[in-house]
Amino acid sequence: MNAMAQRDVIDRALVTLTTRAKCAQEAAARIDAKLLELPSHMAVSQEIFELVSLMTAHVSEAMTNLDASFDYTWGIFEFNASAASMPSASRIAVLAFAEQKIEACESMVKKALKMVDGEMDVWGNAIPHGANWGK
């Protein structure tokens, strides 16, 4: 694969990861909104509210930091002449690290959503709580 083809692959991967990062951020925001919209008779317990808020804040912070990291890293790739000599493996390693962070955040968002949905459904269904959450 020539250098241009490698760059195209890396650019496409970056776009995909950035999109996933934004989706994780948006999902975290939706969970926060969902918590605020719950009717009072379906109130989420304070412990769950605090835990989910902490989880979604972590996702938003991680994705914001990742965006800044992407901007910095890709700025170097674009404007620094020495970046042209940076091995593709190094560029791919940056993307692999980003993908790990995004996957961790996506997992955290799913767990938070499951916890909120469990609280909302407890009035009509038997939802496992406590140690069973997130499983």
mmCIF file of C-alpha atoms in Angstrom:
data_model
loop_
_atom_site.group_PDB
_atom_site.id
_atom_site.type_symbol
_atom_site.label_atom_id
_atom_site.label_comp_id
_atom_site.label_asym_id
_atom_site.label_seq_id
_atom_site.Cartn_x
_atom_site.Cartn_y
_atom_site.Cartn_z
ATOM 1 C CA MET A 1 0.000 0.000 0.000
ATOM 2 C CA ASN A 2 1.498 3.330 -0.993
ATOM 3 C CA ALA A 3 1.677 6.351 1.301
ATOM 4 C CA MET A 4 -1.417 8.027 -0.200
ATOM 5 C CA ALA A 5 -3.506 4.876 0.155
ATOM 6 C CA GLN A 6 -2.346 4.490 3.771
ATOM 7 C CA ARG A 7 -3.273 8.098 4.451
ATOM 8 C CA ASP A 8 -6.739 7.550 2.967
ATOM 9 C CA VAL A 9 -7.293 4.518 5.195
ATOM 10 C CA ILE A 10 -6.153 6.460 8.255
ATOM 11 C CA ASP A 11 -8.323 9.463 7.343
ATOM 12 C CA ARG A 12 -11.392 7.238 6.935
ATOM 13 C CA ALA A 13 -10.657 5.592 10.289
ATOM 14 C CA LEU A 14 -10.374 9.026 11.901
ATOM 15 C CA VAL A 15 -13.740 10.109 10.499
ATOM 16 C CA THR A 16 -15.348 6.898 11.761
ATOM 17 C CA LEU A 17 -13.842 7.254 15.236
ATOM 18 C CA THR A 18 -14.755 10.931 15.451
ATOM 19 C CA THR A 19 -18.347 10.080 14.517
ATOM 20 C CA ARG A 20 -18.450 7.363 17.167
ATOM 21 C CA ALA A 21 -17.015 9.777 19.732
ATOM 22 C CA LYS A 22 -19.704 12.343 18.953
ATOM 23 C CA CYS A 23 -22.392 9.634 19.184
ATOM 24 C CA ALA A 24 -21.113 8.614 22.624
ATOM 25 C CA GLN A 25 -21.215 12.256 23.734
ATOM 26 C CA GLU A 26 -24.748 12.682 22.389
ATOM 27 C CA ALA A 27 -25.884 9.467 24.083
ATOM 28 C CA ALA A 28 -24.498 10.723 27.391
ATOM 29 C CA ALA A 29 -26.416 13.983 26.940
ATOM 30 C CA ARG A 30 -29.618 12.046 26.146
ATOM 31 C CA ILE A 31 -29.225 10.004 29.321
ATOM 32 C CA ASP A 32 -28.831 13.186 31.368
ATOM 33 C CA ALA A 33 -31.960 14.597 29.715
ATOM 34 C CA LYS A 34 -33.832 11.354 30.363
ATOM 35 C CA LEU A 35 -32.989 11.563 34.059
ATOM 36 C CA LEU A 36 -34.386 15.089 34.235
ATOM 37 C CA GLU A 37 -37.612 14.145 32.415
ATOM 38 C CA LEU A 38 -38.612 11.301 34.728
ATOM 39 C CA PRO A 39 -41.951 11.876 36.448
ATOM 40 C CA SER A 40 -41.707 12.168 40.205
ATOM 41 C CA HIS A 41 -43.378 8.793 40.837
ATOM 42 C CA MET A 42 -40.581 7.165 38.804
ATOM 43 C CA ALA A 43 -37.790 9.082 40.446
ATOM 44 C CA VAL A 44 -34.357 7.594 40.019
ATOM 45 C CA SER A 45 -32.758 6.925 43.373
ATOM 46 C CA GLN A 46 -30.133 9.483 44.365
ATOM 47 C CA GLU A 47 -27.315 6.922 44.252
ATOM 48 C CA ILE A 48 -28.188 5.911 40.699
ATOM 49 C CA PHE A 49 -28.665 9.509 39.620
ATOM 50 C CA GLU A 50 -25.214 10.402 40.957
ATOM 51 C CA LEU A 51 -23.549 7.344 39.444
ATOM 52 C CA VAL A 52 -25.119 7.841 36.016
ATOM 53 C CA SER A 53 -24.311 11.553 36.095
ATOM 54 C CA LEU A 54 -20.704 10.717 36.933
ATOM 55 C CA MET A 55 -20.539 8.123 34.148
ATOM 56 C CA THR A 56 -21.989 10.440 31.522
ATOM 57 C CA ALA A 57 -19.742 13.306 32.637
ATOM 58 C CA HIS A 58 -16.765 10.963 32.270
ATOM 59 C CA VAL A 59 -17.866 10.048 28.743
ATOM 60 C CA SER A 60 -18.262 13.701 27.745
ATOM 61 C CA GLU A 61 -14.886 14.626 29.226
ATOM 62 C CA ALA A 62 -13.136 11.672 27.605
ATOM 63 C CA MET A 63 -14.639 12.454 24.208
ATOM 64 C CA THR A 64 -13.750 16.148 24.489
ATOM 65 C CA ASN A 65 -10.174 15.232 25.392
ATOM 66 C CA LEU A 66 -10.107 12.785 22.514
ATOM 67 C CA ASP A 67 -11.287 15.481 20.096
ATOM 68 C CA ALA A 68 -8.498 17.768 21.310
ATOM 69 C CA SER A 69 -6.012 14.918 20.965
ATOM 70 C CA PHE A 70 -7.205 14.245 17.419
ATOM 71 C CA ASP A 71 -6.900 17.918 16.516
ATOM 72 C CA TYR A 72 -3.379 18.076 17.925
ATOM 73 C CA THR A 73 -2.229 14.777 16.449
ATOM 74 C CA TRP A 74 -3.702 15.349 13.012
ATOM 75 C CA GLY A 75 -2.430 18.914 13.032
ATOM 76 C CA ILE A 76 1.049 17.492 13.473
ATOM 77 C CA PHE A 77 0.434 15.003 10.681
ATOM 78 C CA GLU A 78 -0.788 17.783 8.387
ATOM 79 C CA PHE A 79 1.642 20.605 9.085
ATOM 80 C CA ASN A 80 4.831 19.101 10.453
ATOM 81 C CA ALA A 81 7.276 18.051 7.764
ATOM 82 C CA SER A 82 8.755 15.436 10.089
ATOM 83 C CA ALA A 83 5.344 13.781 10.351
ATOM 84 C CA ALA A 84 5.749 12.610 6.796
ATOM 85 C CA SER A 85 8.474 10.326 8.089
ATOM 86 C CA MET A 86 6.321 9.062 10.965
ATOM 87 C CA PRO A 87 5.643 5.378 10.346
ATOM 88 C CA SER A 88 2.083 4.463 9.484
ATOM 89 C CA ALA A 89 2.193 2.075 12.437
ATOM 90 C CA SER A 90 2.539 5.080 14.771
ATOM 91 C CA ARG A 91 -0.452 6.776 13.192
ATOM 92 C CA ILE A 92 -2.454 3.576 13.427
ATOM 93 C CA ALA A 93 -1.437 3.208 17.086
ATOM 94 C CA VAL A 94 -2.942 6.646 17.785
ATOM 95 C CA LEU A 95 -6.197 5.505 16.194
ATOM 96 C CA ALA A 96 -6.147 2.178 18.052
ATOM 97 C CA PHE A 97 -5.768 3.986 21.381
ATOM 98 C CA ALA A 98 -8.621 6.317 20.453
ATOM 99 C CA GLU A 99 -10.795 3.366 19.506
ATOM 100 C CA GLN A 100 -10.169 1.739 22.895
ATOM 101 C CA LYS A 101 -11.259 4.929 24.668
ATOM 102 C CA ILE A 102 -14.361 5.230 22.515
ATOM 103 C CA GLU A 103 -15.309 1.586 23.084
ATOM 104 C CA ALA A 104 -14.914 2.035 26.844
ATOM 105 C CA CYS A 105 -17.120 5.131 26.720
ATOM 106 C CA GLU A 106 -19.728 3.413 24.543
ATOM 107 C CA SER A 107 -19.833 0.553 27.045
ATOM 108 C CA MET A 108 -20.222 3.004 29.925
ATOM 109 C CA VAL A 109 -23.062 4.797 28.139
ATOM 110 C CA LYS A 110 -24.861 1.479 27.544
ATOM 111 C CA LYS A 111 -24.535 0.541 31.217
ATOM 112 C CA ALA A 112 -25.802 3.950 32.316
ATOM 113 C CA LEU A 113 -28.779 3.689 29.969
ATOM 114 C CA LYS A 114 -29.552 0.190 31.244
ATOM 115 C CA MET A 115 -29.514 1.495 34.817
ATOM 116 C CA VAL A 116 -31.839 4.390 33.996
ATOM 117 C CA ASP A 117 -34.200 2.139 32.037
ATOM 118 C CA GLY A 118 -34.187 -0.302 34.953
ATOM 119 C CA GLU A 119 -35.261 2.457 37.300
ATOM 120 C CA MET A 120 -37.982 3.594 34.902
ATOM 121 C CA ASP A 121 -39.332 0.064 34.398
ATOM 122 C CA VAL A 122 -39.276 -1.010 38.031
ATOM 123 C CA TRP A 123 -42.917 0.005 38.445
ATOM 124 C CA GLY A 124 -44.131 -2.429 35.801
ATOM 125 C CA ASN A 125 -41.507 -5.137 35.610
ATOM 126 C CA ALA A 126 -39.180 -7.020 37.880
ATOM 127 C CA ILE A 127 -35.846 -5.430 37.066
ATOM 128 C CA PRO A 128 -32.676 -6.784 38.675
ATOM 129 C CA HIS A 129 -30.993 -4.163 40.799
ATOM 130 C CA GLY A 130 -27.854 -3.801 42.863
ATOM 131 C CA ALA A 131 -25.025 -6.152 41.991
ATOM 132 C CA ASN A 132 -26.833 -7.349 38.862
ATOM 133 C CA TRP A 133 -26.765 -3.981 37.118
ATOM 134 C CA GLY A 134 -24.584 -3.738 34.105
ATOM 135 C CA LYS A 135 -24.622 -7.484 33.464
#
